[in-house]
Each structure stands twice: as C-alpha cells, then as structure tokens.
Coordinates of C-alpha atoms in Angstrom, one line a residue:
M620 CA -33.4 -5.3 23.1
A621 CA -35.5 -2.1 23.3
I622 CA -34.0 -1.3 26.9
M623 CA -30.4 -0.6 25.3
H624 CA -31.8 2.3 23.4
S625 CA -34.1 3.2 26.9
T626 CA -32.7 7.0 28.3
V627 CA -33.0 7.3 32.1
L628 CA -33.4 10.6 34.0
V629 CA -31.8 10.1 37.8
V630 CA -33.0 13.4 39.9
D631 CA -31.2 13.6 43.6
D632 CA -30.2 16.4 45.1
D633 CA -26.7 14.4 46.2
P634 CA -24.1 14.7 43.3
H635 CA -22.6 11.7 44.5
I636 CA -26.2 9.6 44.2
R637 CA -26.6 10.5 40.6
D638 CA -22.7 9.7 40.1
L639 CA -23.0 6.5 41.3
L640 CA -26.1 5.6 39.5
T641 CA -25.3 7.4 36.5
F642 CA -22.1 5.3 36.1
A643 CA -23.9 2.1 36.5
L644 CA -26.4 2.8 34.6
Q645 CA -24.0 3.7 31.6
K646 CA -21.7 0.6 32.3
A647 CA -25.5 -1.4 31.5
G648 CA -25.6 0.0 28.2
L649 CA -28.2 3.0 29.1
A650 CA -28.1 6.4 28.1
T651 CA -28.8 8.9 31.3
R652 CA -29.7 12.4 32.4
E653 CA -29.7 14.1 35.6
A654 CA -31.4 16.7 37.3
A655 CA -30.6 18.2 41.3
D656 CA -34.4 19.1 41.7
G657 CA -38.2 18.1 40.9
E658 CA -38.3 21.4 39.0
A659 CA -35.0 20.5 36.6
A660 CA -36.5 17.3 36.2
L661 CA -40.2 18.6 34.9
A662 CA -38.3 20.8 32.8
D663 CA -35.8 18.0 31.4
I664 CA -38.8 15.7 30.8
A665 CA -40.8 18.7 28.7
L666 CA -37.6 19.2 26.6
F667 CA -36.1 15.4 26.2
V668 CA -38.8 12.5 27.3
P669 CA -36.7 10.1 29.3
S670 CA -37.9 6.2 29.0
L671 CA -37.7 6.0 33.1
V672 CA -37.2 8.7 36.0
V673 CA -35.3 7.7 39.0
L674 CA -36.5 10.1 41.7
D675 CA -35.4 10.7 45.2
I676 CA -38.4 11.7 47.6
N677 CA -36.2 14.0 49.7
M678 CA -35.2 17.1 48.0
P679 CA -35.6 20.7 48.3
R680 CA -37.3 22.8 46.8
M681 CA -39.8 20.3 45.3
D682 CA -40.0 16.7 46.6
G683 CA -40.0 13.8 45.0
I684 CA -44.3 13.4 45.9
E685 CA -44.9 16.2 44.2
T686 CA -42.6 15.9 41.2
C687 CA -44.4 12.4 40.3
R688 CA -48.1 13.7 41.2
R689 CA -47.0 16.7 38.3
I690 CA -46.0 13.9 36.1
R691 CA -48.8 11.5 36.5
A692 CA -51.0 14.6 35.7
Q693 CA -49.1 14.5 32.1
S694 CA -48.0 11.0 31.5
D695 CA -47.6 7.7 32.2
L696 CA -43.7 7.5 32.3
P697 CA -42.3 5.0 34.5
V698 CA -41.2 6.3 37.8
L699 CA -38.7 4.4 40.4
F700 CA -38.6 6.0 43.6
L701 CA -35.8 6.2 46.0
S702 CA -36.2 6.9 49.5
S703 CA -33.5 7.7 52.7
R704 CA -35.7 6.1 55.1
D705 CA -37.6 2.8 55.1
D706 CA -40.8 4.3 55.7
E707 CA -44.5 2.5 55.0
I708 CA -45.9 5.9 54.8
D709 CA -43.9 6.8 52.0
R710 CA -44.3 3.3 50.2
I711 CA -47.7 3.5 50.2
L712 CA -47.8 6.8 49.0
G713 CA -45.8 6.6 46.3
M714 CA -47.3 3.6 45.0
E715 CA -50.5 5.6 45.4
L716 CA -49.3 8.3 42.8
G717 CA -48.4 5.5 40.4
A718 CA -44.7 4.9 41.0
D719 CA -43.2 1.8 39.5
D720 CA -40.7 0.3 42.1
Y721 CA -39.5 1.4 45.3
V722 CA -35.6 1.5 46.7
T723 CA -34.5 2.6 50.0
K724 CA -31.4 3.8 50.5
P725 CA -28.5 2.6 51.2
F726 CA -28.9 0.5 48.1
S727 CA -26.9 -1.7 45.6
P728 CA -26.5 0.1 42.2
R729 CA -26.4 -3.4 40.7
E730 CA -30.1 -3.8 42.5
V731 CA -31.3 -0.2 40.8
V732 CA -30.0 -1.0 37.8
A733 CA -32.1 -4.5 37.7
R734 CA -35.0 -3.2 38.8
I735 CA -34.8 -0.2 36.0
A736 CA -34.3 -2.9 33.8
A737 CA -37.0 -5.1 34.6
I738 CA -39.8 -2.2 34.2
L739 CA -38.1 -1.5 31.0
R740 CA -38.6 -4.9 29.5
R741 CA -42.3 -4.8 30.8
I742 CA -43.0 -1.9 29.1
S743 CA -41.5 -2.7 25.6
R744 CA -43.4 -6.7 26.4
N745 CA -46.4 -5.0 27.3
P746 CA -47.0 -1.5 26.0
T747 CA -50.0 0.3 27.9
P748 CA -53.4 -1.6 26.6
P749 CA -55.8 0.4 25.4
P750 CA -58.1 1.5 28.2
T751 CA -61.0 3.6 27.8
P752 CA -61.6 6.4 25.1
A753 CA -60.4 9.7 26.3
Q754 CA -63.8 10.6 27.4
F755 CA -66.2 7.7 28.9
A756 CA -70.0 7.5 30.1
Y757 CA -71.6 4.6 31.1
G758 CA -74.8 4.6 32.9
G759 CA -74.2 7.8 35.3
L760 CA -70.2 7.1 35.6
G761 CA -68.2 9.5 33.6
L762 CA -64.0 9.3 33.2
D763 CA -61.4 12.0 31.8
A764 CA -58.6 9.2 31.1
D765 CA -56.5 12.3 30.0
G766 CA -57.3 14.4 32.9
W767 CA -57.4 11.4 35.4
R768 CA -61.0 12.8 36.3
A769 CA -64.0 10.6 37.8
T770 CA -67.3 11.9 38.2
W771 CA -70.6 10.4 39.3
R772 CA -74.0 12.0 37.4
N773 CA -71.2 15.1 36.5
V774 CA -70.1 15.8 40.4
E775 CA -66.3 14.9 40.7
V776 CA -65.5 11.6 42.8
P777 CA -62.0 12.3 44.2
L778 CA -59.7 9.0 43.5
T779 CA -56.4 8.2 44.0
V780 CA -54.3 7.0 40.8
T781 CA -54.6 3.4 41.3
E782 CA -58.3 3.6 42.4
F783 CA -58.5 5.7 39.0
S784 CA -56.6 3.0 37.2
I785 CA -58.8 0.3 38.5
V786 CA -61.8 1.9 37.5
R787 CA -60.7 2.7 33.8
T788 CA -59.5 -1.1 33.8
L789 CA -62.8 -2.3 34.4
A790 CA -64.4 0.4 32.0
A791 CA -62.1 -0.7 29.0
A792 CA -64.4 -4.1 28.9
P793 CA -67.7 -3.3 30.9
H794 CA -69.0 -6.8 30.4
R795 CA -65.7 -8.7 31.3
V796 CA -64.8 -10.0 34.4
F797 CA -61.3 -9.2 35.9
T798 CA -59.7 -11.4 38.1
R799 CA -57.7 -9.7 40.9
D800 CA -54.0 -10.9 38.9
A801 CA -55.5 -8.9 35.7
I802 CA -56.1 -5.7 37.7
I803 CA -52.7 -5.6 39.0
D804 CA -51.0 -6.6 35.8
R805 CA -53.1 -3.6 34.2
V806 CA -52.8 -1.0 36.6
H807 CA -49.1 -2.2 37.4
G808 CA -47.7 -4.8 35.2
P809 CA -46.8 -8.0 35.4
G810 CA -44.9 -9.2 38.7
F811 CA -45.9 -6.2 40.6
A812 CA -45.8 -7.0 43.9
M813 CA -49.4 -6.4 45.4
T814 CA -51.8 -8.4 47.6
D815 CA -55.1 -9.8 46.4
R816 CA -56.2 -7.9 49.7
T817 CA -54.5 -4.5 48.8
I818 CA -56.7 -4.5 45.8
D819 CA -59.8 -5.9 47.7
S820 CA -59.1 -2.7 49.8
H821 CA -58.8 -0.1 46.9
V822 CA -62.5 -1.7 45.6
R823 CA -63.9 -0.8 49.0
N824 CA -62.4 2.2 48.9
L825 CA -64.0 3.1 45.5
R826 CA -67.3 1.8 46.3
A827 CA -67.7 4.0 49.3
K828 CA -66.6 7.3 47.4
F829 CA -69.0 6.4 44.5
A830 CA -71.8 5.4 46.8
L831 CA -71.4 9.0 48.6
L832 CA -72.9 10.0 45.9
G833 CA -75.2 7.5 44.8
G834 CA -73.1 5.3 42.5
A835 CA -73.1 2.3 44.9
D836 CA -73.3 0.0 41.7
V837 CA -70.1 0.8 40.1
I838 CA -68.2 -2.2 40.4
E839 CA -69.9 -5.9 40.9
T840 CA -68.0 -8.5 43.0
R841 CA -68.4 -11.8 41.0
A842 CA -67.6 -14.6 43.6
G843 CA -64.8 -16.7 43.2
L844 CA -63.8 -14.8 40.0
G845 CA -63.0 -11.1 40.4
Y846 CA -64.9 -7.9 39.8
Q847 CA -66.6 -6.1 36.7
L848 CA -68.1 -2.8 36.0
G849 CA -71.7 -3.0 37.3
P850 CA -74.7 -1.0 36.0
C851 CA -73.8 2.0 37.0
L852 CA -77.6 3.3 37.3
G853 CA -77.3 4.3 41.3
A854 CA -78.8 2.2 44.2
P855 CA -81.6 2.7 45.0
G856 CA -82.3 4.5 48.6
T857 CA -78.8 6.6 48.3
S858 CA -78.0 10.1 47.8
H859 CA -78.0 11.7 44.0
G860 CA -76.7 14.6 45.2

C-alpha cells in the first residue's frame, strides 16, 4: 500500500511523546522524522518533504498554529494536530487552518497511528482534485490558487483556508451544483467529520465578506441540492469600492 512508503514528521517539544509516536509509527511500517519545535519542523519539511506532519499546538519559539499557517502558505501537506487540552477554540482554529485531524492529549498511540493511516489512505485513493487554474477570473471574482488569495474587482477579500477552499471548489466547475457532502469531500476529504450546518455557516461568512465589496452574487443556493458559483456580476445597490 502507498502508506507503507510514507514518512511522518513528528513535531513536539516533549521528547517522550516524540519517542512514543515514533515507536508506534515505525512498528506500523511508517518511516519517521522528528522535530522539537516549529522552526525545526519547517526546516525539515523544506529539505525532506514528509507525507504527513503530526504537529503539537503548544510549543515554544513557534507554536503549532503558526507552524501550520506557514505550511499552508506553501502546500497542502496533511497535518494532524496534537493538543494538551480539549479546547474547542483550538479545534476550530486548527480546522480553519486546514488541519486534517485533531487529537487531544493524553492519547492512545494506536489511535494516532490509525488516524494517520486513514489520512494517508484517503490521499492515496483521492489525490488532490484538479481545482481551479493557478489564476482564475470569473466576472468580478479573482482567485490565486498558489497564493491562496481571493479578490473582488481586484480588491483582496480576507478568507480563511476553509472559505477559500470552498470558493475554489465551486470555481473548479462553475456550472455544477455541489452538494454539501461533495464540498466537504473536496475541502477535507471523504469521511471528514463536518456537518451540513458548518458548511452553511462558512457560506454565510463568504457571502458577507464578498457582499461588503459588492459581490453578493458569488455563491448561489440551489434549494434541496446545494451550492454553485453565482454569476459574479455584482449585486445592484451594493458598494463597489
């Protein structure tokens, strides 16, 4: 299987946890590397490009949130977060940054290995779908897929990673209606635990952000079906500045 040729980078400032996970991963047939903080992790990723990163949130020098943000600015490398507390804010922020999964300490090494294997299998079965071209323009909407930037009539719209991923998914097939499940599959992969209500919330936030600049018609709702890219021509009576 593809996962047997994968390398996992374990990033945690606690050497005991690194040893624990490294042993469990190697026992499962996965190659491993280690880093004690975010700066060391980024340097290792630049040189060796692992298949997945296990990333502790609470670390000195550079925490896991900032490390993930920098990883996401460069690639879609899978990330599994570790946290020392079951904090809903951490969980939400981690997923907004594009984390693939989240485990709270104390944890079972076998559970972490199982979750890592599930992510790697999902990636091998579902390679990243061809999204939009690197530069995409449709009406007033502009997307820079490499820079993760969205614009409305050349004005940048500040989006979270998940919000940008939803727009990019819809823009990949402007005339297709995407069900909420299809959007979740494209953004996070099949089997990811996200509710329809969460997708609706992201879409509301997206519409509000674009509407501030006059782009209230970027996303259309198809009753009983899902969402699709709107005409992106600008709604009358809204600001264009």
